[in-house]
Short mmCIF file of C-alpha atoms in Angstrom, two decimals:
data_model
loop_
_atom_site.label_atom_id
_atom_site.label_comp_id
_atom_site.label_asym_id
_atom_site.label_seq_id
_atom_site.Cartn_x
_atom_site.Cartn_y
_atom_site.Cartn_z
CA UNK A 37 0.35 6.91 21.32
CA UNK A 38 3.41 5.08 21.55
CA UNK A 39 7.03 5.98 21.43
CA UNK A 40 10.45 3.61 21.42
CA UNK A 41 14.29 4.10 21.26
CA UNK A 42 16.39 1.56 20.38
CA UNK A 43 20.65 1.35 20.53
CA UNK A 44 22.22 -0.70 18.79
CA UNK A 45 26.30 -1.50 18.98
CA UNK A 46 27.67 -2.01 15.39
CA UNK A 47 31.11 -3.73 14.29
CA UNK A 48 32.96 -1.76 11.68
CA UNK A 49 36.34 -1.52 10.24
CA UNK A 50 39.28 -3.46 11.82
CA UNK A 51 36.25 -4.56 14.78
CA UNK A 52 36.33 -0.72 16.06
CA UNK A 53 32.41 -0.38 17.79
CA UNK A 54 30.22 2.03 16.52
CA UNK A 55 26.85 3.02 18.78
CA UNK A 56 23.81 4.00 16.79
CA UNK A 57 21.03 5.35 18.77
CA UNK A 58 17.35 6.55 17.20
CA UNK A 59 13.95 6.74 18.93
CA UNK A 60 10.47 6.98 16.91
CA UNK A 61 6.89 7.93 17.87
CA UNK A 62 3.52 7.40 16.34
CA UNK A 63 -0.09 8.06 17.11
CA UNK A 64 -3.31 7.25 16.19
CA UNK A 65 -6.72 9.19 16.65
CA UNK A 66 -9.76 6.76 16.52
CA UNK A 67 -13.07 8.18 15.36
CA UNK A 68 -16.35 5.71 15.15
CA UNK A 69 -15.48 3.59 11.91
CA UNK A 70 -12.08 4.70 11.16
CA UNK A 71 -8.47 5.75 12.39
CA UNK A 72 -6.06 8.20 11.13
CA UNK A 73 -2.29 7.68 12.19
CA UNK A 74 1.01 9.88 12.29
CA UNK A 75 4.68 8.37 12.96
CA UNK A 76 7.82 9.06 12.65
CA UNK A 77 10.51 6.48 12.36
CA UNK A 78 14.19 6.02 12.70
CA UNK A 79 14.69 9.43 14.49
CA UNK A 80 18.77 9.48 15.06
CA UNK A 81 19.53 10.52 18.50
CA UNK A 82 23.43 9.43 18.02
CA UNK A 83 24.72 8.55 14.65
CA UNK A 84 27.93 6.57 13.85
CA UNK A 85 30.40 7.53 12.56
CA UNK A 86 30.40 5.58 9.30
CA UNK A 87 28.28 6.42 6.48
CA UNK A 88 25.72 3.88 5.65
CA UNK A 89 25.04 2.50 9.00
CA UNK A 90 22.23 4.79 10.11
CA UNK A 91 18.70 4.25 8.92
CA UNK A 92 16.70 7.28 7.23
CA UNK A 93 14.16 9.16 8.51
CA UNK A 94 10.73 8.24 7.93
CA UNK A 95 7.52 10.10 8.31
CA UNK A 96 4.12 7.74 7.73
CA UNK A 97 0.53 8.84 7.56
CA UNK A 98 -2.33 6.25 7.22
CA UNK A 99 -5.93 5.80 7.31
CA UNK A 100 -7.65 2.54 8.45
CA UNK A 101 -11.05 1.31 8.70
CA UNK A 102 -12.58 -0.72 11.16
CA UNK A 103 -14.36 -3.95 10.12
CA UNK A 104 -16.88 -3.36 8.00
CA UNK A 105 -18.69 -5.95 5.19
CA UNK A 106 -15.57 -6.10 2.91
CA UNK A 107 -13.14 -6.38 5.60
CA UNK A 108 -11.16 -3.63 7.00
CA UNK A 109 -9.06 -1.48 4.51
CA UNK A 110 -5.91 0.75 5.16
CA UNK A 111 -3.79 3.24 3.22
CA UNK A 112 -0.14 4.46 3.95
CA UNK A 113 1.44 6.85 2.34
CA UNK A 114 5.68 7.07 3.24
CA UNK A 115 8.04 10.27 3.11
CA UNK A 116 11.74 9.28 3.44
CA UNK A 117 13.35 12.91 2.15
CA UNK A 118 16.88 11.32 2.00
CA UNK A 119 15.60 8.68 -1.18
CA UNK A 120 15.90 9.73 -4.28
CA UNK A 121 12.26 8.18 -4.60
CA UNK A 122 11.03 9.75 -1.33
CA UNK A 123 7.30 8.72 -1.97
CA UNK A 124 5.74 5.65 -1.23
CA UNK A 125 2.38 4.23 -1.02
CA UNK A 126 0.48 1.31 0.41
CA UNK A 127 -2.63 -0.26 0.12
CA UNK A 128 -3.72 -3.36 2.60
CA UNK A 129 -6.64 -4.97 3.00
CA UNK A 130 -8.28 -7.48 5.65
CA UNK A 131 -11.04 -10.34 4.98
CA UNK A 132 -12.69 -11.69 8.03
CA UNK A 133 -13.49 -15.19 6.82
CA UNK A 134 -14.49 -15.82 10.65
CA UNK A 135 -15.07 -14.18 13.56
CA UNK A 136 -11.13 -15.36 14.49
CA UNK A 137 -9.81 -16.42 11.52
CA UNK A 138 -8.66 -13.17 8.80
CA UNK A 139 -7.17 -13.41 5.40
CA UNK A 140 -4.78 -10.30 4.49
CA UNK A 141 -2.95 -8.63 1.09
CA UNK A 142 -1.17 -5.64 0.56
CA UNK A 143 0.68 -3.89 -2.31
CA UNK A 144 3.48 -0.89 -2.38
CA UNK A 145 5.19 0.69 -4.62
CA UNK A 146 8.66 1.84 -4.24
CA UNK A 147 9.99 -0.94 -4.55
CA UNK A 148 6.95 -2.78 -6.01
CA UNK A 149 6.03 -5.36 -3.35
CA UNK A 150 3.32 -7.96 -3.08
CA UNK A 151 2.10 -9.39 0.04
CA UNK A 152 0.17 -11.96 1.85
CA UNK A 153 -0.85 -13.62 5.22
CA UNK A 154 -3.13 -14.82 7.67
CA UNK A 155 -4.24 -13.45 11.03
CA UNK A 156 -5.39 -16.05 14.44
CA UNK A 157 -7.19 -13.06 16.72
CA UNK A 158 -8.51 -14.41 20.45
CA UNK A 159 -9.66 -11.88 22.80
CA UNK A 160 -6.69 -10.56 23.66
CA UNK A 161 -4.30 -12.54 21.94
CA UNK A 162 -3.48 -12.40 17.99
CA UNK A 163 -0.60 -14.13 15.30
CA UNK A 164 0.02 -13.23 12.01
CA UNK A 165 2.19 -15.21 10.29
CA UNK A 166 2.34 -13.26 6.20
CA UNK A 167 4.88 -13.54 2.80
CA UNK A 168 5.83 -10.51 1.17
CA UNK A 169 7.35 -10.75 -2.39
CA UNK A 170 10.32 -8.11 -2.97
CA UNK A 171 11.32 -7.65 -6.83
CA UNK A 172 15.29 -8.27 -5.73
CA UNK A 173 15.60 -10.38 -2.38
CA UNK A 174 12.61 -12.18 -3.55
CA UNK A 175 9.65 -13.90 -0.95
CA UNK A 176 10.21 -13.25 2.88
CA UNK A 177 8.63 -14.84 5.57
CA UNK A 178 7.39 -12.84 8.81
CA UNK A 179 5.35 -14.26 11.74
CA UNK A 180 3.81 -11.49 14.61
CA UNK A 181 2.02 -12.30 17.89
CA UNK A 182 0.55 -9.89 20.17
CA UNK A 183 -1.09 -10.05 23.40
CA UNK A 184 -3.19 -6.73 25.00
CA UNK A 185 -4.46 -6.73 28.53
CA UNK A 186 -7.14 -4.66 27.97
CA UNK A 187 -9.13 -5.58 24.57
CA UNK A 188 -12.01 -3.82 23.25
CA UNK A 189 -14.50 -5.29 20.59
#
């Protein structure tokens, strides 16, 4: 279970501040080969008072393997009600190549996007450095580390 707030201090017309606060929460229950998560993202707690500053609501439900002969495989499936579009799905998958070493894809619709990366896991620390492919900003770059005191294999 983990929950987070952020709040953020915005400069808008003529340099007058604007505060934007939000939280968001999400949970996962683990069964023996398999996971099953619930979050919620971008919860407002204080909005500002200009439109198009605040982030939508999102509400994600997913399903993820653990690692099994073909990897480890995960589904997402993304409510935002305020889009137009408010459906989205994603499919991801990881390829252990060694016991430390992981190759990674995923696809989405809504926008279409196309993605790609590599994963460095030690026993309790792991980078991910990954491309993603958007159909209007183009390919972006992302890089992830992670460190967990208490790591179970």
């Amino acid at each position: 279970m983990d929950f987070s707030g952020i709040r953020t201090g915005l400069s808008g017309f003529r340099q007058k501040k604007h505060t934007v606060g939000e939280c968001a929460f999400s949970a996962w229950i683990p069964f023996k080969t398999a996971a099953l998560g619930l979050s919620l993202s971008h919860i407002t707690l204080k909005p500002a008072r200009v439109q198009g500053v605040n982030s939508p609501l999102i509400i994600r439900s997913g399903f993820h393997t653990t690692n099994n002969r073909l990897g480890a495989q995960g589904v997402i499936i993304e409510f935002t009600p305020s889009q137009s579009h408010p459906v989205r799905f994603i499919l991801g998958e990881q390829y252990r190549l060694f016991k430390i070493f992981a190759l990674e894809a995923s696809v989405a619709n809504n926008p279409f996007l196309i993605g790609v990366g590599v994963l460095i896991e030690f026993t309790s620390v792991s980078a991910s450095v990954s491309m993603v492919n958007h159909p209007v900003l183009g390919w972006s770059r992302g890089f992830v580390a992670l460190y967990c005191s208490s790591h179970e294999k």
